[in-house]
Short mmCIF file of C-alpha atoms and ligand atoms in Angstrom, two decimals:
data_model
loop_
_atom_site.label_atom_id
_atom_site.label_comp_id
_atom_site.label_asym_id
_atom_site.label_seq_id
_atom_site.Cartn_x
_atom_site.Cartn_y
_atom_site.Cartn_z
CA UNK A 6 0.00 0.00 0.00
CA UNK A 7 2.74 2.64 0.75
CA UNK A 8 4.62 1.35 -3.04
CA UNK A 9 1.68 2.14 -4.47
CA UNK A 10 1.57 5.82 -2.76
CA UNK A 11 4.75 6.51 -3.50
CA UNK A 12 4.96 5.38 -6.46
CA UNK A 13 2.11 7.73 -7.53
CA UNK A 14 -0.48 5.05 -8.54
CA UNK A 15 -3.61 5.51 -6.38
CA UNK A 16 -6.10 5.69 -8.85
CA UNK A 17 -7.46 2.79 -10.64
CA UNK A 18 -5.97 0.47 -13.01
CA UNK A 19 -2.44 0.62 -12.06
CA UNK A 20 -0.09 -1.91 -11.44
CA UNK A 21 -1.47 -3.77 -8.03
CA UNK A 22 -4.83 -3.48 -9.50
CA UNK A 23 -4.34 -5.16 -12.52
CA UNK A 24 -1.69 -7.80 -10.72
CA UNK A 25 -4.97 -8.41 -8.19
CA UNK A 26 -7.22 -9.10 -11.76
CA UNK A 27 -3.93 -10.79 -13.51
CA UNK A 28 -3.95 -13.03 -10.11
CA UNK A 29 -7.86 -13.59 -10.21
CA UNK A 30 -7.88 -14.40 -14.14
CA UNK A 31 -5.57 -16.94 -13.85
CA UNK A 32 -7.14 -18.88 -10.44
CA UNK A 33 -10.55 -18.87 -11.80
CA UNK A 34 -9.20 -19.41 -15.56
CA UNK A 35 -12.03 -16.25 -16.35
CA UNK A 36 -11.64 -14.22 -19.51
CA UNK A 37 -11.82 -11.04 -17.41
CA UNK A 38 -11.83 -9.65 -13.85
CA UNK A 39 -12.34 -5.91 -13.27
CA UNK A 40 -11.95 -5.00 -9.84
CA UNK A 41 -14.65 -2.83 -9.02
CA UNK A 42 -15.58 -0.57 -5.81
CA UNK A 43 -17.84 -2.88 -4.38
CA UNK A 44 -20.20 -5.96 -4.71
CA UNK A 45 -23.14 -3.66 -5.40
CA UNK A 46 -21.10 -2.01 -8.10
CA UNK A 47 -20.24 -4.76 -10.28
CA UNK A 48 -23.61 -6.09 -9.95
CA UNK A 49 -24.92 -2.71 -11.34
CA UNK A 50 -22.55 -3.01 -13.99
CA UNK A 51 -24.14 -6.21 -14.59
CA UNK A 52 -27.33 -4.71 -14.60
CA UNK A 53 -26.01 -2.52 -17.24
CA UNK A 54 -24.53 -4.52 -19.10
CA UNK A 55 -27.24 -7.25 -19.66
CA UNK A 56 -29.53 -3.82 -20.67
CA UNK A 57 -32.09 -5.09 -17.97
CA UNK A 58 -35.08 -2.02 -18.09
CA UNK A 59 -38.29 -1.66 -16.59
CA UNK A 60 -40.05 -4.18 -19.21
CA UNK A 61 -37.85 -6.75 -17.57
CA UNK A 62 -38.45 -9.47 -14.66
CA UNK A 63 -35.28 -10.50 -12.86
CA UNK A 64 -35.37 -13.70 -10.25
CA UNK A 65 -33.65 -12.97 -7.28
CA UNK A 66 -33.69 -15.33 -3.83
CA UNK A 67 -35.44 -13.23 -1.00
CA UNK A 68 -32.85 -14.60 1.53
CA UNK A 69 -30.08 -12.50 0.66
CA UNK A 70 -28.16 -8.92 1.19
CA UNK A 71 -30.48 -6.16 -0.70
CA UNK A 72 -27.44 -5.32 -3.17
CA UNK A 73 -28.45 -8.93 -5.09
CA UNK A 74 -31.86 -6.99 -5.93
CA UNK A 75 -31.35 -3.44 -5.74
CA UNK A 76 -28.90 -3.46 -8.35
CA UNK A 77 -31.42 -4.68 -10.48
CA UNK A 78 -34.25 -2.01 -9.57
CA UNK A 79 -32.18 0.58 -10.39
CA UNK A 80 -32.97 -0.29 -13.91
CA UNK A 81 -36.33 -0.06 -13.15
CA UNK A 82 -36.74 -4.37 -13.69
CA UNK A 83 -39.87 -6.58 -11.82
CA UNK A 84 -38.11 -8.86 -8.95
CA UNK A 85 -39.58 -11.98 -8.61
CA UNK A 86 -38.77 -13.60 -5.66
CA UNK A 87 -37.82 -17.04 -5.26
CA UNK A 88 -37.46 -18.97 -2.09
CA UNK A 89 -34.44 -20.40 -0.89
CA UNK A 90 -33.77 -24.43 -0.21
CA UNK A 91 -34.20 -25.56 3.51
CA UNK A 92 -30.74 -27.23 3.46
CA UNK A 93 -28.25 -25.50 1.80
CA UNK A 94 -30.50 -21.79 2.06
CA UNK A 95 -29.31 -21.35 -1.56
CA UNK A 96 -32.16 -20.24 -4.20
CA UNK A 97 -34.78 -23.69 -4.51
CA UNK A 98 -33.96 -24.86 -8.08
CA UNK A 99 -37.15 -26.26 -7.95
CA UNK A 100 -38.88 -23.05 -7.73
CA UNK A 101 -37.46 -21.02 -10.75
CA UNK A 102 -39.51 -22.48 -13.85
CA UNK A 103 -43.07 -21.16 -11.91
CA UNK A 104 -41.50 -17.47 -11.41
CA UNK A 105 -40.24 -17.74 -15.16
CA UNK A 106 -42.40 -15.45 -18.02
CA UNK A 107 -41.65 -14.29 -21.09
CA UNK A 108 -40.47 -10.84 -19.88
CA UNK A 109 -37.66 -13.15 -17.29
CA UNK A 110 -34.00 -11.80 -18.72
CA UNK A 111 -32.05 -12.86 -15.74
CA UNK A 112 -31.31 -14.79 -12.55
CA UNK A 113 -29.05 -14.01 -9.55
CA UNK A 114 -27.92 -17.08 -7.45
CA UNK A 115 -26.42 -16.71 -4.41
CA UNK A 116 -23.68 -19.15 -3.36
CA UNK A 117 -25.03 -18.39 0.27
CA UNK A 118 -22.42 -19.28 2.94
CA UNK A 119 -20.15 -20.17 -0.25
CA UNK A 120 -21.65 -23.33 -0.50
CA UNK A 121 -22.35 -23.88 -4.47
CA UNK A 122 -26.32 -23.37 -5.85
CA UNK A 123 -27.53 -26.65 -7.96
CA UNK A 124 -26.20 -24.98 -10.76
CA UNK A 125 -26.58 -27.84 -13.53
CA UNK A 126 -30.25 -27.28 -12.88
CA UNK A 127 -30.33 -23.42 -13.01
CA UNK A 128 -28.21 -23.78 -16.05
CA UNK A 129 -30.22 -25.79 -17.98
CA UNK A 130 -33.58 -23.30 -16.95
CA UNK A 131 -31.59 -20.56 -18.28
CA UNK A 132 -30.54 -22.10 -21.46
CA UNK A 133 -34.30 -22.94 -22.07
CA UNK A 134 -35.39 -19.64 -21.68
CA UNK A 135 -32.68 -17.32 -22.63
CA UNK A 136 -32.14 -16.15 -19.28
CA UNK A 137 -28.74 -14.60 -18.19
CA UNK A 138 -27.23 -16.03 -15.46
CA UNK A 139 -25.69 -13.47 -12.91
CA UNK A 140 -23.73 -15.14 -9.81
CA UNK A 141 -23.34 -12.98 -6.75
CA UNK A 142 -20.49 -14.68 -5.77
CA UNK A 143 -20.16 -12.49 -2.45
CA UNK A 144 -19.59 -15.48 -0.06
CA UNK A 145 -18.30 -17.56 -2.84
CA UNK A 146 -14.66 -17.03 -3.91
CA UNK A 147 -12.47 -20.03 -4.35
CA UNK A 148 -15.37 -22.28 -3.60
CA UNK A 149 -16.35 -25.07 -6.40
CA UNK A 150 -19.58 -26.59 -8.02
CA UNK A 151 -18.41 -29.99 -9.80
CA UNK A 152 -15.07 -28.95 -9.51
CA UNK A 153 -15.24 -25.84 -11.27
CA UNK A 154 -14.76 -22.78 -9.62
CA UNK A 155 -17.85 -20.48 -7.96
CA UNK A 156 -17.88 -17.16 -9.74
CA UNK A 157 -17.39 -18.72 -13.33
CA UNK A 158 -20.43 -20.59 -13.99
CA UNK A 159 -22.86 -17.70 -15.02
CA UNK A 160 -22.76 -14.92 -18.14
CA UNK A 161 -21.53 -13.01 -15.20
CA UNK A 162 -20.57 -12.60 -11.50
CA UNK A 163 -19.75 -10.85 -8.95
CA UNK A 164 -17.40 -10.76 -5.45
CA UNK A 165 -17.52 -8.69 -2.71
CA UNK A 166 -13.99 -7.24 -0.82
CA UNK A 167 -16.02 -5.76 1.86
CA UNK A 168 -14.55 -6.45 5.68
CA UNK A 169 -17.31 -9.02 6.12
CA UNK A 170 -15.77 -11.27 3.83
CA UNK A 171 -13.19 -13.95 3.06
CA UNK A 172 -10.90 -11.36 1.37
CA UNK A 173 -10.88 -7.90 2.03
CA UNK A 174 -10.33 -4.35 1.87
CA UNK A 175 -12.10 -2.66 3.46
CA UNK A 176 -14.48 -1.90 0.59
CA UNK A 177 -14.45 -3.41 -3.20
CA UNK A 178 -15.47 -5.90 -5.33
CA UNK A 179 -15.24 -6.99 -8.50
CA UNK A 180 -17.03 -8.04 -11.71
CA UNK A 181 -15.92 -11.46 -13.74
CA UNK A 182 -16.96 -12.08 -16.81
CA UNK A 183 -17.28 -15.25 -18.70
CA UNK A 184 -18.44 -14.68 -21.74
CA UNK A 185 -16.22 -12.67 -23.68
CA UNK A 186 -18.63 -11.02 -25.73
CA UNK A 187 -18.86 -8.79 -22.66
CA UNK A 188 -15.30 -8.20 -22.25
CA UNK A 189 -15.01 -5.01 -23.90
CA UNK A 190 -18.61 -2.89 -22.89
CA UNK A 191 -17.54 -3.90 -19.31
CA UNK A 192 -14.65 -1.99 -19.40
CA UNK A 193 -16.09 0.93 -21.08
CA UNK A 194 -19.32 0.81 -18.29
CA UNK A 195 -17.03 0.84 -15.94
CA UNK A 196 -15.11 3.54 -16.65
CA UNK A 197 -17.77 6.13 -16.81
CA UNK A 198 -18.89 4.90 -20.18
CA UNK A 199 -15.56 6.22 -21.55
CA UNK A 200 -13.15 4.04 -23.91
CA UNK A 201 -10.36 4.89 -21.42
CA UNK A 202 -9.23 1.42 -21.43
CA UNK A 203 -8.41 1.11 -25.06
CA UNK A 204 -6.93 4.22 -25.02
CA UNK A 205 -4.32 3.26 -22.63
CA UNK A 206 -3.84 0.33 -24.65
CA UNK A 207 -2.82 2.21 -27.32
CA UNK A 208 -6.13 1.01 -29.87
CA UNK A 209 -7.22 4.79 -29.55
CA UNK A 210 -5.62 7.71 -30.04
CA UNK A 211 -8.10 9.73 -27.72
CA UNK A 212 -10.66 8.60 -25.49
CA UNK A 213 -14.40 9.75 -25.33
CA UNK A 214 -17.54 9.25 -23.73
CA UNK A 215 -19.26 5.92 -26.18
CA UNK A 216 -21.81 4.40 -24.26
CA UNK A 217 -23.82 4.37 -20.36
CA UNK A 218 -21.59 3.92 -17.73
CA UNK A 219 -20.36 4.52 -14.07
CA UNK A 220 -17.56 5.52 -12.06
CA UNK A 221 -17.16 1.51 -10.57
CA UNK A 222 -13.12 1.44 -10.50
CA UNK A 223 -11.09 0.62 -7.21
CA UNK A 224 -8.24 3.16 -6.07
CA UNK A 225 -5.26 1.02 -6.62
CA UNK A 226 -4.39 2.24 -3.09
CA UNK A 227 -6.95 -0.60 -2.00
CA UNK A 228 -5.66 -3.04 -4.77
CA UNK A 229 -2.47 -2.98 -2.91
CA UNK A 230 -4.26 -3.82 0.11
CA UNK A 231 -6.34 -6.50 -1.64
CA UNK A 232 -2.95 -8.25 -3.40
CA UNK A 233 -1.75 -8.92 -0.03
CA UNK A 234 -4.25 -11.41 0.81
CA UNK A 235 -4.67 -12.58 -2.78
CA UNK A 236 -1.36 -13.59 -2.43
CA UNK A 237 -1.97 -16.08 0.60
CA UNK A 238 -5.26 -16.75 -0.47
CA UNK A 239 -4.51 -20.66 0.26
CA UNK A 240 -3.51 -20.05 3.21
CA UNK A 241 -6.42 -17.83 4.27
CA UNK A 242 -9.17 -19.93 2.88
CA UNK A 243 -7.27 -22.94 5.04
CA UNK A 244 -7.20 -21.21 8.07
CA UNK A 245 -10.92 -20.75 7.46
CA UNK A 246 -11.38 -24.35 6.59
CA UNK A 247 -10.24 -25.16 10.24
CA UNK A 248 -12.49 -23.21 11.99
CA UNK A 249 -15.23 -24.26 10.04
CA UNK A 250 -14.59 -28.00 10.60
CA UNK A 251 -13.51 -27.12 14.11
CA UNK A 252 -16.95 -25.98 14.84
CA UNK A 253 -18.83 -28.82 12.97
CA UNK A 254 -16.83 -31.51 15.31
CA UNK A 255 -17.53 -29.93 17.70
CA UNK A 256 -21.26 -28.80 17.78
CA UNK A 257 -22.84 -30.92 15.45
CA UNK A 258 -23.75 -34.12 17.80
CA UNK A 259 -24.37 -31.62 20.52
CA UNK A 260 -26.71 -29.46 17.99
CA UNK A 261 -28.72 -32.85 16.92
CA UNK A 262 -29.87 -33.74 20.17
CA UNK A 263 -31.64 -30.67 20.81
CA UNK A 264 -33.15 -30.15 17.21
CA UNK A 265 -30.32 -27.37 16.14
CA UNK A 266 -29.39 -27.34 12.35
CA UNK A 267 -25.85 -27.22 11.39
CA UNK A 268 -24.82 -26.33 7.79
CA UNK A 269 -25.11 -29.00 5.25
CA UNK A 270 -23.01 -29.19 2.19
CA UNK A 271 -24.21 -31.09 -0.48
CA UNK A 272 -21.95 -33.48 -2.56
CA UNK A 273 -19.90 -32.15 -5.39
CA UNK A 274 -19.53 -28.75 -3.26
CA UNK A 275 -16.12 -27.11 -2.55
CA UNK A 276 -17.56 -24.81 0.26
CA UNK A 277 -15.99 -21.15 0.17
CA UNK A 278 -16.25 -21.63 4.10
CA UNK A 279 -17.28 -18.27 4.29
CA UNK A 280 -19.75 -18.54 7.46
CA UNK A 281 -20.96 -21.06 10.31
CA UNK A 282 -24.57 -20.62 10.64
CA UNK A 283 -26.81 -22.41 13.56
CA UNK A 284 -30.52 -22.97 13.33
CA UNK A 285 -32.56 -23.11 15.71
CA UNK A 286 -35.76 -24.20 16.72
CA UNK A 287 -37.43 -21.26 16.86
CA UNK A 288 -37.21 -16.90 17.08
CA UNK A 289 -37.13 -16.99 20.99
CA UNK A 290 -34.71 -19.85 21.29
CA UNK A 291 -32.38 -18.02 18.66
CA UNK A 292 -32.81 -14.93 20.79
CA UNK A 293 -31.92 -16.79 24.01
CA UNK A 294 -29.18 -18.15 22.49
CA UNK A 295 -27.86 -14.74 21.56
CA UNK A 296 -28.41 -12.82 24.51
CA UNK A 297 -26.70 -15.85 27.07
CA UNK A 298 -23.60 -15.50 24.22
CA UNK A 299 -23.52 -11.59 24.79
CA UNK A 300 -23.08 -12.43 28.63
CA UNK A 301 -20.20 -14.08 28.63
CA UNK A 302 -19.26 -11.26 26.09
CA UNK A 303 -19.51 -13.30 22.50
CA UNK A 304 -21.18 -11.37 19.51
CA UNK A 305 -23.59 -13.79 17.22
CA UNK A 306 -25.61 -12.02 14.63
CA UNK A 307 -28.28 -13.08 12.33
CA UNK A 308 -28.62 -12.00 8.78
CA UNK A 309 -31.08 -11.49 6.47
CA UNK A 310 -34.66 -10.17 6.58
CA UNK A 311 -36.16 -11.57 4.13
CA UNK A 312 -36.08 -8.62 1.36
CA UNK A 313 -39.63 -9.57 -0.05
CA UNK A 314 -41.16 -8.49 3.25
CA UNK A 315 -38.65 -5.69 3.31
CA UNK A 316 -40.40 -2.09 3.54
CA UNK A 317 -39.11 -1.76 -0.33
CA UNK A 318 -40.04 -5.32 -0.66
CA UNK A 319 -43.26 -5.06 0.42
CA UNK A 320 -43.71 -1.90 -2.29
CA UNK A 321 -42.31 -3.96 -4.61
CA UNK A 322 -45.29 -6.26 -4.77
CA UNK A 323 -43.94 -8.93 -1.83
CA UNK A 324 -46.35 -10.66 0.88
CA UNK A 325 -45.64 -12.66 4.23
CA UNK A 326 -46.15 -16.39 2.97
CA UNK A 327 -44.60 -15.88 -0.43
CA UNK A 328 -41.00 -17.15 1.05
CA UNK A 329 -41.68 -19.60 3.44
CA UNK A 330 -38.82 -20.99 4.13
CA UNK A 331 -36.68 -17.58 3.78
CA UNK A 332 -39.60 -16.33 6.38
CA UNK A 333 -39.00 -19.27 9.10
CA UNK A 334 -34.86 -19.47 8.71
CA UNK A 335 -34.54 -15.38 9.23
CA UNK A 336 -36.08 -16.18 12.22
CA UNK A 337 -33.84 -18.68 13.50
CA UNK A 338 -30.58 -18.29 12.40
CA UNK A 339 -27.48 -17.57 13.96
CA UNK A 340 -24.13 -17.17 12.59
CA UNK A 341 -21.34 -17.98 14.76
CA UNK A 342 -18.14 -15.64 15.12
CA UNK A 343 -15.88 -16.66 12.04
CA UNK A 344 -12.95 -14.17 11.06
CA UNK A 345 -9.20 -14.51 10.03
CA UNK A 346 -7.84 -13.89 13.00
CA UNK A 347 -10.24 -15.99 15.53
CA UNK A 348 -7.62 -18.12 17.50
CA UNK A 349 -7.95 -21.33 18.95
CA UNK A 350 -8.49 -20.25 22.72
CA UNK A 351 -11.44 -17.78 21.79
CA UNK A 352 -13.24 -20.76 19.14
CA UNK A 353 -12.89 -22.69 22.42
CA UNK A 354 -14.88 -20.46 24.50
CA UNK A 355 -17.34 -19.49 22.29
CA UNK A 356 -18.14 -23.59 21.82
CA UNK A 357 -17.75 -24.02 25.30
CA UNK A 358 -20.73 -21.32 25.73
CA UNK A 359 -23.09 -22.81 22.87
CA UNK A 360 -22.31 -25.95 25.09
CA UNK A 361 -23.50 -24.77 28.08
CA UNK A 362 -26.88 -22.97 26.73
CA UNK A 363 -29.75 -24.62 27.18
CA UNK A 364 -33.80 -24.28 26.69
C1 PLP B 629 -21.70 -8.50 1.08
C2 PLP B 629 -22.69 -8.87 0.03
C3 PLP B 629 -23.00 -8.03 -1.04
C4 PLP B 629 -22.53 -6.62 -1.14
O1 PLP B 629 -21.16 -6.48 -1.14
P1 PLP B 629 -20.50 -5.03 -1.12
O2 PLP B 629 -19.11 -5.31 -1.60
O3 PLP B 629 -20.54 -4.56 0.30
O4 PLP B 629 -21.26 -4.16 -2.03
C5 PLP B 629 -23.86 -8.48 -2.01
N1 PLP B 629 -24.40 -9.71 -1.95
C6 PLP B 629 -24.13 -10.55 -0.92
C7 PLP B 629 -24.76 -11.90 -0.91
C8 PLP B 629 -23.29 -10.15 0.10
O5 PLP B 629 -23.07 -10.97 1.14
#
């Protein structure tokens, strides 16, 4: 971060920035990464670059972070919402074909947890219908679906560098595209609808405003930031691993007995192990749970109103008991604490605590 001060390269698009795409490219074996300013961003770009407008319908899981929809609204598109699997909490595969209409132009699975979606199934409903496939890949990075990576298995997807997640900093994101056709409006959208990019690569001889666009591209300030962890990705996503399996040894026989769901990962899924998520029986056992944990001075949080009951949700058209299962899970889940630097000692005494609740 300080070579890339004084150096002089703190906008975007300079050397750490492009090693952090370079670095991304090559991992996920994707045509293109543009590192963006957030997760939201790149799924606006997305938005814009699939031309989705208010004659459009866009599918959209209800159990998710608002960005997943918003993005889409913006254009002024219809969300439909789907509900999400009891298991995994991914979008129901099952569920997609009755929410499809003629006026459907995309999809946006969520590899919640970065656990995979059943994406042979969504695939094939896209390809029926001609319906763009956009994953927000938030949770997902480095995680795989049949062995291929999460984040390369839609027209487009998205990550998220926000300090919630796997990799971060701070704030950022970025947009990967997989089908090349999109390679080259991407840039442009990005980059305030300019053909900037070319022009630095020498195919222009000025550069002008040529199409819609935004101002989506990360200071390479926080691309320096971002390599560093790139870098040890491995290592980070295997210090993750541990916990994760850490508190599956440890709490899944004890959550069984008393009717507590652990997460389940399907076959054929490389999780991203991006989250451990309890759930329980019900609202006021969940909110037992939590308060006894903020005794003994552990944070838990939940996640995830479901958006179609969401004040803008609700505008939007949505009703209690269109979601069930996004509906009942709000209500009872828990996420556990799950960072980088969460040592040994404190995953103890947080499982020692779980241990020790009862109801
Ligand atoms: C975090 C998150 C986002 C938004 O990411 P930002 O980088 O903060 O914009 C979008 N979707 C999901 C599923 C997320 O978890």
């Amino acid at each position: 971060m300080r070579e890339s001060v004084s150096i002089g390269q703190i906008a975007g698009d300079q050397s750490y920035s492009r090693k952090c795409q370079a670095l991304l490219e090559e991992v996920l074996g994707a045509p293109k990464v543009l590192l963006t300013t957030s997760c939201t961003h790149a799924l606006e770009l997305a938005a814009l670059l699939l031309d989705i407008g208010p004659e459009d319908e866009v599918i959209v899981p209800s159990f998710t972070f608002v960005s997943t929809a918003n993005a889409f609204v913006l254009r002024g598109a219809r969300i439909r919402f789907a509900d999400i699997r009891p298991d995994t909490l991914n979008i129901d595969e099952n569920q997609i074909e009755r929410l499809v209409t003629p006026r459907t132009r995309a999809m946006v699975p969520v590899h919640y947890a970065g656990v995979g979606c059943e994406m042979d199934t969504l695939s094939a409903i896209a390809r029926a219908h001609r319906i763009a496939i956009v994953e927000d890949n938030a949770h997902g990075l480095f995680g795989k679906y049949k062995q291929r990576w999460l984040g390369t298995l839609g027209t487009l997807a998205t990550q998220s560098f926000h300090e919630t997640k796997n990799i971060t900093c701070g704030e950022g994101g970025a947009l990967v595209v997989n089908d090349p056709a999109f390679v080259e409006r991407a840039e442009v959208m990005r980059e305030k609808g300019t053909n900037r990019s070319r022009f630095f690569r020498g195919q222009v001889d000025k550069y002008s405003w040529v199409d819609l666009g935004s101002s989506y591209v990360m200071s390479d300030v926080l691309a320096a930031f971002l390599y560093g962890q790139l870098e040890v990705w491995r290592q980070i996503q295997e210090k993750r691993r541990r916990i994760w399996q850490r508190y599956h040894a440890e709490l899944s026989e004890w959550a069984a007995a008393r009717d507590i769901r652990c997460p389940t990962v399907p076959e054929g899924c490389e999780q991203a192990y991006h989250m451990y998520a309890l759930i329980l029986p019900s609202l006021p056992i969940r909110q037992a749970l939590i308060a006894f944990l903020k005794a003994r001075g552990i944070m838990a949080v939940f996640h995830y109103l479901p958006l179609h009951l969401s004040p803008m949700g609700q505008k939007l058209g949505g009703r209690p008991g269109d979601c069930p299962v996004s509906e009942t899970v709000s209500d009872r889940l828990l996420r556990l604490p799950f960072f980088n630097s969460l040592d040994p000692a404190s995953q103890g005494r947080v499982i020692d605590a779980i241990r020790d609740f009862t109801f």
